[in-house]
Coordinates of C-alpha atoms in Angstrom, one line a residue:
M1 CA 0.0 0.0 0.0
K2 CA 2.8 2.4 0.8
K3 CA 4.4 2.0 -2.6
I4 CA 1.0 2.6 -4.4
F5 CA 0.5 5.8 -2.3
V6 CA 3.9 7.1 -3.3
L7 CA 3.2 6.5 -7.0
L8 CA -0.2 8.0 -7.0
I9 CA 0.3 11.3 -5.3
P10 CA 2.9 12.7 -7.7
F11 CA 0.6 11.9 -10.6
L12 CA -2.6 13.3 -9.1
L13 CA -1.5 16.6 -7.6
P14 CA 0.2 18.1 -10.7
V15 CA -3.0 17.5 -12.6
C16 CA -5.0 19.5 -10.1
M17 CA -2.3 22.2 -9.9
Y18 CA -2.1 22.5 -13.7
A19 CA -5.6 23.9 -14.1
Q20 CA -5.0 26.3 -11.1
E21 CA -1.8 27.6 -12.6
K22 CA -3.3 28.1 -16.1
N23 CA -6.4 30.0 -14.8
P24 CA -6.2 30.3 -11.0
L25 CA -9.4 30.8 -9.0
P26 CA -9.8 34.3 -7.7
T27 CA -10.5 35.1 -4.0
I28 CA -14.1 34.3 -3.1
S29 CA -15.8 36.4 -0.5
K30 CA -17.8 34.9 2.3
P31 CA -21.4 34.2 1.2
K32 CA -24.0 36.8 2.3
P33 CA -27.4 35.7 3.6
V34 CA -29.7 34.0 1.2
D35 CA -31.8 36.3 -1.0
S36 CA -30.1 39.4 0.5
E37 CA -28.7 40.8 -2.8
T38 CA -30.3 42.1 -5.9
L39 CA -29.0 40.9 -9.3
G40 CA -27.4 43.5 -11.4
D41 CA -29.2 44.8 -14.5
W42 CA -28.2 42.5 -17.4
K43 CA -29.6 44.8 -20.1
T44 CA -27.3 47.7 -19.2
F45 CA -24.3 45.6 -18.2
P46 CA -21.6 45.9 -20.9
E47 CA -20.5 42.6 -22.4
M48 CA -17.3 41.4 -20.6
K49 CA -14.4 41.0 -23.1
L50 CA -12.3 38.0 -22.3
D51 CA -8.6 37.8 -23.0
I52 CA -8.3 34.3 -24.4
P53 CA -5.7 33.5 -27.1
I54 CA -7.2 31.7 -30.0
A55 CA -5.8 29.8 -33.0
K56 CA -4.6 32.0 -35.8
G57 CA -6.8 32.5 -38.8
P58 CA -9.4 34.8 -40.4
F59 CA -12.0 34.2 -37.7
E60 CA -11.9 36.7 -34.9
P61 CA -13.9 36.4 -31.6
T62 CA -16.9 38.5 -32.8
W63 CA -20.2 37.4 -34.3
E64 CA -19.6 39.8 -37.2
S65 CA -16.3 38.1 -38.1
I66 CA -17.8 34.6 -37.7
E67 CA -20.8 35.4 -39.9
K68 CA -18.6 37.1 -42.5
N69 CA -16.0 34.3 -42.8
Y70 CA -18.1 31.1 -42.3
P71 CA -18.7 29.3 -45.7
G72 CA -22.1 27.9 -44.7
T73 CA -23.3 24.7 -43.1
P74 CA -21.5 21.7 -44.5
Q75 CA -23.4 19.5 -47.0
W76 CA -22.7 16.4 -45.0
L77 CA -25.0 17.6 -42.2
R78 CA -27.7 18.5 -44.8
D79 CA -27.4 14.9 -46.1
A80 CA -27.0 13.0 -42.8
K81 CA -30.6 13.5 -41.4
F82 CA -30.3 11.0 -38.6
G83 CA -27.9 10.8 -35.7
I84 CA -27.5 9.3 -32.3
W85 CA -27.3 11.4 -29.1
V86 CA -24.7 9.7 -26.8
H87 CA -26.0 11.4 -23.6
F88 CA -23.9 9.4 -21.1
G89 CA -21.9 10.1 -18.0
P90 CA -21.8 9.5 -14.3
Q91 CA -25.3 10.7 -13.7
S92 CA -26.5 7.4 -15.2
A93 CA -25.2 5.8 -12.0
G94 CA -28.2 7.2 -10.1
E95 CA -30.7 5.3 -12.3
S96 CA -33.0 8.3 -11.7
G97 CA -33.2 10.0 -15.1
D98 CA -32.0 13.4 -16.0
W99 CA -30.4 15.9 -13.6
Y100 CA -29.6 13.2 -11.0
A101 CA -26.6 15.2 -9.7
R102 CA -28.8 18.2 -8.8
K103 CA -31.8 16.3 -7.6
L104 CA -29.9 14.0 -5.2
Y105 CA -29.7 17.2 -3.0
R106 CA -33.5 17.6 -3.1
P107 CA -35.4 15.5 -0.5
D108 CA -38.6 15.8 -2.5
K109 CA -37.1 14.0 -5.4
K110 CA -36.8 10.3 -6.2
A111 CA -33.1 10.8 -6.9
Y112 CA -32.6 11.8 -3.3
A113 CA -34.2 8.6 -2.1
N114 CA -32.2 6.5 -4.6
H115 CA -29.0 8.2 -3.5
L116 CA -29.7 7.5 0.2
K117 CA -30.2 3.9 -0.6
K118 CA -27.2 3.4 -2.8
Y119 CA -24.6 5.8 -1.4
G120 CA -25.7 7.5 1.8
H121 CA -26.8 11.0 3.0
P122 CA -25.5 13.8 0.8
S123 CA -24.0 15.6 3.8
E124 CA -21.7 12.7 4.1
V125 CA -21.6 11.1 0.7
G126 CA -22.3 13.4 -2.1
Y127 CA -21.9 13.6 -5.9
K128 CA -18.1 13.6 -5.7
E129 CA -18.4 10.0 -4.3
V130 CA -20.6 9.0 -7.3
L131 CA -17.8 10.2 -9.5
R132 CA -15.2 8.2 -7.5
D133 CA -17.2 5.0 -7.8
W134 CA -18.5 5.3 -11.3
N135 CA -16.8 2.8 -13.6
P136 CA -18.7 1.9 -16.8
I137 CA -16.7 -1.3 -17.4
K138 CA -18.9 -2.5 -20.2
L139 CA -18.6 0.8 -22.2
K140 CA -17.0 -0.1 -25.5
P141 CA -17.3 2.9 -27.9
S142 CA -16.0 0.8 -30.8
E143 CA -18.9 -1.7 -30.5
L144 CA -21.6 0.9 -29.8
T145 CA -20.5 3.0 -32.8
K146 CA -21.0 0.0 -35.0
I147 CA -24.5 -0.6 -33.5
Y148 CA -25.4 3.0 -34.1
R149 CA -24.1 2.9 -37.7
D150 CA -26.1 -0.2 -38.4
A151 CA -29.2 1.6 -37.1
G152 CA -28.7 4.1 -39.8
A153 CA -27.1 7.0 -37.9
K154 CA -24.6 9.2 -39.8
Y155 CA -23.2 11.1 -36.8
L156 CA -22.9 11.0 -33.1
M157 CA -23.5 13.8 -30.6
I158 CA -21.3 12.8 -27.7
Q159 CA -21.6 14.4 -24.2
G160 CA -18.3 16.0 -23.2
V161 CA -19.5 17.6 -19.9
H162 CA -22.9 17.9 -18.5
H163 CA -24.3 20.4 -15.9
D164 CA -22.5 18.3 -13.3
N165 CA -19.2 19.9 -14.4
Y166 CA -17.3 16.6 -14.8
D167 CA -15.2 16.4 -17.9
L168 CA -15.2 13.1 -19.8
W169 CA -11.8 13.6 -21.3
N170 CA -8.2 14.2 -20.3
S171 CA -9.0 17.7 -19.4
K172 CA -6.3 20.3 -18.9
Y173 CA -8.5 22.8 -17.0
Q174 CA -10.8 20.6 -15.0
P175 CA -9.1 18.2 -12.6
W176 CA -12.5 16.5 -11.9
N177 CA -12.4 14.4 -15.0
S178 CA -12.7 10.8 -16.1
V179 CA -9.0 10.3 -16.4
N180 CA -8.3 11.4 -12.8
I181 CA -11.4 10.2 -11.0
G182 CA -13.8 7.3 -11.7
P183 CA -13.1 5.1 -14.7
K184 CA -9.6 6.5 -15.3
R185 CA -10.3 6.6 -19.0
D186 CA -10.3 9.3 -21.7
L187 CA -13.8 8.6 -22.9
I188 CA -14.0 11.3 -25.5
G189 CA -10.7 10.0 -26.9
E190 CA -12.2 6.5 -27.1
W191 CA -15.3 7.8 -28.9
A192 CA -13.3 9.9 -31.3
K193 CA -11.1 6.9 -32.3
A194 CA -14.2 4.7 -32.7
C195 CA -16.0 7.2 -34.9
R196 CA -12.9 7.8 -37.2
T197 CA -12.4 4.0 -37.5
D198 CA -16.0 3.6 -38.7
G199 CA -16.2 6.7 -40.8
M200 CA -18.8 8.3 -38.5
R201 CA -19.0 12.0 -38.0
F202 CA -19.1 13.2 -34.4
G203 CA -19.5 16.2 -32.2
V204 CA -18.9 16.9 -28.6
T205 CA -21.5 18.6 -26.4
F206 CA -20.9 21.0 -23.5
H207 CA -23.5 21.8 -20.9
H208 CA -21.3 23.4 -18.2
E209 CA -22.5 26.9 -18.7
Y210 CA -25.4 26.0 -16.3
T211 CA -23.1 24.8 -13.6
W212 CA -22.7 27.8 -11.4
W213 CA -26.5 28.2 -10.8
W214 CA -27.5 24.6 -11.4
W215 CA -25.4 23.3 -8.5
Q216 CA -26.8 25.5 -5.8
T217 CA -28.8 22.6 -4.3
A218 CA -25.5 21.2 -3.1
F219 CA -25.1 24.2 -0.8
E220 CA -28.4 23.5 1.0
S221 CA -29.3 21.0 3.8
D222 CA -32.3 18.9 4.8
K223 CA -35.1 21.1 6.2
E224 CA -36.5 18.4 8.5
G225 CA -35.5 15.0 10.0
E226 CA -32.4 13.9 11.9
K227 CA -30.0 15.6 9.4
K228 CA -31.9 18.9 9.5
G229 CA -29.5 21.8 9.0
I230 CA -26.4 19.7 8.3
P231 CA -24.9 21.2 5.1
Y232 CA -24.5 19.1 2.0
D233 CA -21.1 18.6 0.7
G234 CA -21.1 21.6 -1.7
H235 CA -19.8 23.6 1.3
L236 CA -16.5 21.7 1.5
T237 CA -13.2 23.4 0.9
L238 CA -9.9 22.2 -0.4
A239 CA -8.6 22.1 3.2
D240 CA -11.4 19.8 4.2
G241 CA -9.9 17.1 1.8
K242 CA -6.7 16.7 3.8
G243 CA -6.3 13.0 4.5
K244 CA -9.3 12.0 2.4
W245 CA -9.6 10.3 -0.9
W246 CA -10.2 13.6 -2.7
E247 CA -7.2 15.4 -1.2
G248 CA -5.8 17.9 -3.6
Y249 CA -9.1 18.3 -5.4
D250 CA -10.9 21.6 -4.8
P251 CA -14.7 21.1 -4.4
R252 CA -15.2 24.5 -5.9
M253 CA -13.9 23.2 -9.2
L254 CA -16.7 20.7 -9.2
Y255 CA -19.7 22.4 -7.4
G256 CA -18.8 26.0 -8.0
I257 CA -19.5 28.5 -5.2
D258 CA -22.5 29.5 -3.1
L259 CA -24.5 32.1 -5.0
R260 CA -27.7 31.9 -3.0
E261 CA -27.2 35.5 -1.8
Y262 CA -28.8 36.7 -5.0
K263 CA -32.6 36.9 -4.9
G264 CA -34.3 34.0 -6.7
V265 CA -31.3 31.7 -7.0
E266 CA -32.2 29.3 -4.2
Q267 CA -35.9 29.3 -5.1
N268 CA -35.2 28.4 -8.7
A269 CA -32.6 25.9 -7.8
N270 CA -35.5 24.0 -6.3
S271 CA -37.8 24.4 -9.3
E272 CA -38.2 21.7 -11.9
W273 CA -35.6 23.3 -14.2
S274 CA -35.7 27.1 -14.1
P275 CA -32.5 29.2 -14.1
P276 CA -32.3 32.1 -11.7
P277 CA -34.0 35.4 -12.7
A278 CA -32.2 37.4 -15.4
G279 CA -29.3 39.4 -14.0
I280 CA -25.7 39.8 -13.2
F281 CA -23.9 38.3 -10.2
S282 CA -22.5 41.7 -9.4
N283 CA -20.6 40.8 -6.3
H284 CA -18.7 38.1 -8.1
L285 CA -17.4 39.7 -11.3
D286 CA -13.8 38.3 -10.8
Y287 CA -15.2 34.9 -10.3
A288 CA -17.5 35.3 -13.4
K289 CA -14.5 36.2 -15.5
W290 CA -12.6 33.2 -14.2
Y291 CA -15.7 31.0 -14.7
T292 CA -16.4 32.0 -18.3
T293 CA -12.7 31.8 -19.2
N294 CA -12.4 28.3 -17.8
W295 CA -15.6 27.4 -19.6
A296 CA -14.1 28.4 -22.9
L297 CA -10.7 26.9 -22.3
R298 CA -12.2 23.5 -21.7
M299 CA -14.1 23.5 -25.0
M300 CA -11.0 24.8 -26.8
D301 CA -9.0 21.9 -25.2
V302 CA -11.4 19.4 -26.8
V303 CA -11.2 21.1 -30.2
E304 CA -7.4 21.1 -30.0
H305 CA -6.9 17.5 -29.0
Y306 CA -9.9 15.6 -30.6
D307 CA -10.7 17.6 -33.8
P308 CA -14.6 17.1 -33.6
D309 CA -16.8 17.7 -36.6
F310 CA -19.0 20.0 -34.5
I311 CA -19.4 21.4 -31.0
Y312 CA -22.6 21.9 -29.1
T313 CA -23.6 24.3 -26.3
D314 CA -26.8 23.9 -24.3
G315 CA -29.2 26.8 -23.4
T316 CA -32.5 28.5 -23.9
V317 CA -31.5 32.0 -25.1
Q318 CA -29.3 33.5 -27.8
G319 CA -26.1 31.9 -26.5
P320 CA -24.0 31.3 -23.4
F321 CA -23.5 34.1 -20.9
T322 CA -26.1 36.5 -22.1
G323 CA -27.2 37.7 -18.7
N324 CA -30.6 36.2 -19.0
G325 CA -32.3 32.8 -19.1
T326 CA -29.8 30.0 -18.9
G327 CA -27.1 32.6 -19.5
T328 CA -27.9 34.4 -16.3
G329 CA -25.0 35.7 -14.2
I330 CA -22.8 37.5 -16.6
K331 CA -22.5 38.9 -20.1
A332 CA -19.3 37.8 -21.8
D333 CA -17.9 37.0 -25.3
A334 CA -16.8 33.5 -24.4
M335 CA -18.8 31.7 -27.1
Q336 CA -17.3 33.9 -29.8
H337 CA -13.8 33.0 -28.7
V338 CA -14.6 29.3 -28.8
I339 CA -16.2 29.3 -32.2
A340 CA -13.5 31.5 -33.8
D341 CA -10.8 29.2 -32.4
F342 CA -12.7 26.1 -33.6
Y343 CA -13.1 27.3 -37.2
N344 CA -9.5 28.6 -37.4
R345 CA -8.2 25.2 -36.2
T346 CA -10.5 23.4 -38.7
L347 CA -9.1 25.6 -41.5
Q348 CA -5.5 24.9 -40.4
R349 CA -6.1 21.1 -40.2
R350 CA -8.5 20.4 -43.0
G351 CA -7.9 23.2 -45.4
N352 CA -11.6 24.2 -45.3
V353 CA -14.3 24.8 -42.7
N354 CA -16.6 21.7 -42.9
T355 CA -17.5 21.9 -39.2
F356 CA -20.3 23.7 -37.4
S357 CA -21.3 25.0 -34.0
I358 CA -24.7 24.2 -32.3
V359 CA -25.8 27.2 -30.2
K360 CA -29.1 25.9 -28.9
F361 CA -32.1 28.1 -29.8
R362 CA -30.0 30.9 -31.3
D363 CA -31.7 32.9 -34.1
N364 CA -30.4 32.4 -37.6
T365 CA -26.7 33.2 -37.6
N366 CA -24.2 32.1 -40.3
G367 CA -21.8 29.8 -38.4
T368 CA -24.3 28.3 -36.0
V369 CA -26.8 25.4 -36.2
N370 CA -30.0 25.3 -34.1
T371 CA -31.9 22.6 -32.3
E372 CA -35.5 21.7 -31.4
E373 CA -35.4 19.9 -28.0
F374 CA -38.2 17.3 -27.5
G375 CA -40.4 18.6 -30.3
V376 CA -40.5 19.2 -34.0
P377 CA -41.8 22.5 -35.5
E378 CA -45.3 22.5 -36.9
K379 CA -44.2 24.0 -40.2
I380 CA -41.3 23.6 -42.6
N381 CA -38.2 25.5 -41.4
T382 CA -35.7 26.3 -44.2
A383 CA -34.4 29.5 -42.6
Q384 CA -31.6 27.8 -40.8
T385 CA -30.2 24.3 -40.3
W386 CA -31.6 22.6 -37.3
I387 CA -31.6 19.3 -35.5
A388 CA -34.6 17.9 -33.6
E389 CA -33.4 16.2 -30.4
A390 CA -35.1 13.9 -28.0
P391 CA -34.4 11.0 -25.7
V392 CA -36.1 7.6 -25.6
G393 CA -37.4 7.8 -22.0
D394 CA -35.1 10.4 -20.5
W395 CA -31.7 11.9 -21.1
F396 CA -30.1 9.6 -18.5
Y397 CA -31.1 6.1 -17.7
A398 CA -33.9 5.1 -15.3
P399 CA -35.9 1.8 -15.1
G400 CA -39.1 1.4 -17.0
F401 CA -38.5 3.2 -20.3
T402 CA -40.6 2.2 -23.3
Y403 CA -38.5 0.9 -26.2
D404 CA -40.3 1.2 -29.6
S405 CA -38.7 1.5 -33.0
G406 CA -41.9 2.9 -34.4
M407 CA -41.8 6.1 -32.3
M408 CA -38.1 6.6 -33.2
I409 CA -38.8 6.3 -36.9
R410 CA -41.9 8.5 -36.9
Y411 CA -39.9 11.2 -35.0
V412 CA -37.3 11.1 -37.7
I413 CA -40.0 11.3 -40.4
E414 CA -41.6 14.3 -38.7
A415 CA -38.3 16.1 -38.6
I416 CA -37.1 15.5 -42.1
A417 CA -40.5 16.4 -43.6
R418 CA -39.9 19.9 -42.2
D419 CA -36.3 20.1 -43.5
G420 CA -34.6 19.2 -40.3
N421 CA -32.3 16.5 -38.9
A422 CA -33.1 14.2 -35.9
A423 CA -30.8 13.1 -33.2
L424 CA -32.2 10.6 -30.7
C425 CA -30.7 9.5 -27.3
I426 CA -31.0 5.9 -26.3
S427 CA -29.9 5.9 -22.7
I428 CA -26.9 3.8 -21.9
L429 CA -26.9 1.7 -18.6
P430 CA -24.6 2.8 -15.8
D431 CA -22.2 0.0 -16.7
G432 CA -21.8 1.4 -20.2
S433 CA -24.0 -1.2 -22.0
L434 CA -27.3 -1.1 -23.8
D435 CA -30.1 -3.3 -22.6
E436 CA -32.0 -5.8 -24.8
G437 CA -34.9 -3.4 -25.4
S438 CA -32.6 -0.8 -26.8
L439 CA -30.6 -3.2 -28.9
K440 CA -33.8 -4.7 -30.4
M441 CA -35.2 -1.2 -31.1
L442 CA -32.0 0.0 -32.8
K443 CA -31.9 -3.1 -35.0
E444 CA -35.4 -2.5 -36.2
V445 CA -34.7 1.1 -36.9
G446 CA -31.7 0.0 -39.0
I447 CA -33.9 -2.4 -41.1
W448 CA -36.4 0.4 -41.8
M449 CA -33.6 2.8 -42.7
R450 CA -32.0 0.5 -45.1
R451 CA -35.3 -0.1 -47.0
N452 CA -36.3 3.6 -47.1
G453 CA -32.9 5.4 -47.0
S454 CA -33.4 7.1 -50.4
A455 CA -36.3 9.0 -48.9
V456 CA -34.3 10.0 -45.9
Y457 CA -30.6 10.7 -46.5
G458 CA -29.9 13.8 -48.5
S459 CA -33.6 14.7 -48.6
K460 CA -35.2 18.1 -48.2
A461 CA -38.7 19.3 -47.5
W462 CA -41.4 19.5 -50.2
S463 CA -44.0 22.2 -50.5
I464 CA -45.9 21.0 -47.5
P465 CA -44.7 18.7 -44.6
G466 CA -47.7 16.4 -44.9
E467 CA -51.4 15.8 -45.0
G468 CA -53.9 13.9 -42.9
E469 CA -56.2 14.3 -39.9
I470 CA -56.6 17.9 -38.7
I471 CA -56.9 18.5 -35.0
N472 CA -57.5 22.1 -33.7
N473 CA -56.8 23.4 -37.1
K474 CA -53.4 21.8 -37.2
L475 CA -52.0 18.7 -38.9
K476 CA -52.0 15.8 -36.4
M477 CA -48.4 15.0 -35.6
L478 CA -46.3 13.0 -33.0
P479 CA -46.5 14.7 -29.6
G480 CA -43.5 16.5 -28.1
G481 CA -41.4 15.5 -25.1
G482 CA -39.2 12.5 -24.5
L483 CA -40.3 9.4 -26.4
T484 CA -42.4 7.3 -24.0
K485 CA -45.3 4.9 -24.0
R486 CA -47.7 7.6 -25.3
H487 CA -45.6 8.1 -28.4
A488 CA -45.4 4.3 -28.9
E489 CA -49.2 4.1 -28.7
F490 CA -49.9 7.3 -30.7
K491 CA -52.2 6.3 -33.6
F492 CA -51.8 7.3 -37.2
N493 CA -53.9 5.9 -40.0
E494 CA -53.7 5.4 -43.8
T495 CA -54.8 9.0 -44.4
D496 CA -51.7 10.4 -42.6
F497 CA -48.8 11.2 -44.9
R498 CA -45.4 13.1 -44.8
F499 CA -43.3 14.2 -47.8
T500 CA -39.7 14.7 -48.7
V501 CA -37.8 15.3 -51.9
G502 CA -34.8 12.9 -52.4
K503 CA -31.4 13.7 -53.8
D504 CA -32.7 11.9 -56.9
K505 CA -35.4 14.6 -57.2
A506 CA -38.2 12.1 -56.7
L507 CA -41.0 12.9 -54.3
Y508 CA -41.2 10.5 -51.4
T509 CA -44.5 10.0 -49.6
F510 CA -44.4 8.4 -46.2
C511 CA -47.6 6.7 -45.0
M512 CA -47.4 7.1 -41.2
T513 CA -48.7 3.5 -40.8
V514 CA -48.8 0.3 -42.8
P515 CA -52.0 -0.1 -44.7
A516 CA -53.6 -3.5 -44.8
P517 CA -53.0 -5.7 -48.0
N518 CA -55.0 -4.7 -51.0
T519 CA -56.1 -1.4 -49.3
T520 CA -56.7 1.6 -51.6
I521 CA -55.2 4.8 -50.2
K522 CA -55.6 8.3 -51.5
I523 CA -53.0 11.1 -51.3
K524 CA -55.0 14.3 -51.7
S525 CA -52.0 16.6 -52.1
L526 CA -51.0 14.8 -55.3
G527 CA -54.3 15.3 -57.1
S528 CA -54.0 17.1 -60.4
N529 CA -56.1 20.0 -59.0
A530 CA -54.3 20.2 -55.7
G531 CA -51.7 22.7 -57.0
Y532 CA -48.7 21.1 -55.4
Y533 CA -47.4 18.7 -57.9
A534 CA -47.2 20.5 -61.2
Q535 CA -46.2 17.8 -63.6
S536 CA -48.1 14.7 -64.4
I537 CA -47.1 11.6 -62.5
K538 CA -45.3 9.0 -64.6
K539 CA -44.4 6.3 -62.1
V540 CA -45.3 5.2 -58.5
S541 CA -43.4 2.5 -56.6
L542 CA -43.3 1.2 -53.1
L543 CA -39.8 1.1 -51.5
G544 CA -38.9 -2.5 -50.6
Y545 CA -41.5 -4.0 -53.1
K546 CA -40.3 -5.2 -56.5
G547 CA -43.7 -5.6 -58.1
K548 CA -45.8 -3.0 -59.9
L549 CA -48.5 -1.0 -58.2
N550 CA -51.9 -0.1 -59.4
W551 CA -52.3 3.6 -59.2
K552 CA -54.1 6.6 -60.7
Q553 CA -53.7 10.3 -60.5
E554 CA -57.1 12.0 -60.4
A555 CA -58.2 15.5 -59.8
D556 CA -58.8 14.9 -56.1
G557 CA -55.8 12.8 -55.3
L558 CA -53.4 10.0 -56.2
T559 CA -55.0 6.6 -55.5
I560 CA -52.7 3.6 -54.9
T561 CA -53.7 0.0 -54.3
C562 CA -51.4 -1.7 -51.9
P563 CA -49.9 -5.2 -52.7
S564 CA -51.6 -8.4 -51.5
K565 CA -48.8 -8.8 -49.0
M566 CA -47.5 -5.9 -46.8
P567 CA -44.7 -7.4 -44.7
Y568 CA -43.6 -4.0 -43.3
E569 CA -43.5 -2.2 -40.0
T570 CA -44.2 1.3 -38.8
S571 CA -44.4 3.2 -42.1
V572 CA -44.2 2.5 -45.9
V573 CA -42.8 4.9 -48.4
F574 CA -44.0 5.5 -51.9
K575 CA -41.7 6.9 -54.6
V576 CA -43.5 9.3 -57.0
E577 CA -41.8 10.2 -60.3

C-alpha cells in the first residue's frame, strides 16, 4: 500500500495544480445571507471582453467576423438526417433519469431517495463519491458505434461535460475528469477513435454553462429530519480534503461557489428546471471572468486534441453568458472565442471549414446550427439548419423506459419532412452497455432505414410537410417530449402522410402507418387539381417492393392500391416520379 501511495500522489497533484496555474481561482468572498442581494441589470451591463488566445486564422472572436467568414453549413449535415445522441456520464449511476446530480440534494425527489439507498446521505456522501465510484466497465465505444451505424445513424452527438461539471476527457482545465477520478479513461478520446475508424462524423456537447447556478442545491441542507440543518457537501473546501480520498481536489472546481445570496437563486434551484431570474452576479465579477474563461478553455481543449466535426452548447436563449435565461449571471464573449478558435483550427487542419457549432435556440446566424429539443416544429423551417433532439425515455437512464422503434422512426420522419435532422438519445446503462430493449429497437430502426434510406438521406422538405387528420386546425403529428409509451401508442392511419424530396429529385410519400394488404389509399395533395405537384405523375413505386403497383392520379388525389402482401413495419414509403 505504501508503494502505491507514493506512486499516485505525484501523478494526481500536478494534474490538479495544472488547471490552477493556467487559470487560478480568484479570491471568493464569504457568502452573504440567502436572498439578500439584488441581481445587477443585465440589459445595461456591458459585455465582458475576455482575454483568451485563439488559433490564428481569419475568424476573430466576434459574431460579425464569424458570420462574414463562415462558408455555410457543410453539406454532410444536410445529407445526414439521422444521428444518435450519446448522452452518457456518471449521472446514469443514479438510475434516476435526467439531472440526478442536482436532484440528489433535493429531499422531495426520487433521486434523493435513490442516493440515500445506494450511497448515503448527501451531507456525508455526495456527488463527488458518485464520480469516484462510477466505472462503466462495459462501455465499448467501438462496439456501440457499429451498432449506431447499423441503425442508420450518420453522426454521433457525444456528451463531453454535463451540468455536473465533470469532464469526460483528459481535461487540462478541470481536474474533476474521467482520467483522474472514476473510470480512469479518456472517454472522448475513445469515442473519437471509434468514430474515425467507422467513418462516423461526431461532435462533442458541452453543458457546463449552467453549472454555477445549477449546482446551488449542493449548498443546502435537509429542512427536517435527523439531518436537518447539516450542510450538504457543496460547502466543503480544499482544506477539508486533507487525508481524504479527494485530497488535492478543490470542491469549488466541481460544485462552484455558493451564490444563493442573489434573490431567486435558491428558489429556482429547487424548481423543476428554471434558471435564476435574469441578471448579473455583481458581487462576483472576478469569479465570473474566471468561470467564463475556464468554460471556454475546456471547450478549446477538446477542439485542439480531438478535432470534432461539430461542437454543441446547451441553453434556452441566444447563447451562453447573455445575462438572462440559462445565460444568467454575466454577459461575456466566451462563445465567440470558442467558435472562432474552432473554425481557425479546422481551417489549419482540413484546409476548409466543414465543421459547425450548435448554439441551442439561437436565431439564424451564419456559423451556427439550431436545435429543437423534444419537439418538431409545426411548419417547414428552411431559414436555418436545425436538429430535432429527444431522448427515448429520459436523457439519463432510469428503469421502466418504453422501447419502440416505431416512435423513433416517426420522430425522424416528422423532422425531415420539415427540412430538419433528428438526433435521438438511447440511454446507456450505468455500466456502459445497452439493454436488450434498446438493442432490439435499434436493430429494427436499421432495417427500416436500409429499406427507405433514399427517402431520408440527402432529402429536403417538399412544398408542405404532410397531410392527414386535422386537430384544432393543425396537422396531427407526433407529440412533443421525450419518447415514451404515449408516443409508442400514438395512432396514425392510412390518411396520414409526410413528404420529402430525395437527392434523386423524386417525391417520397411516407404513409405514417402500414395499410392493410389490398387497401386503396388516397394522397389528396398529389391530385391534379391540388396545386402542389405541377407535372403529371409517370411512375409510383413502393420502397422494398419489387412488383408493380396499381395507381391513378385524379383531380382529387393520387390513389394507390397496396400489394396483396404488406410485410412491413411502422411506415411505408411511396416513390413518386
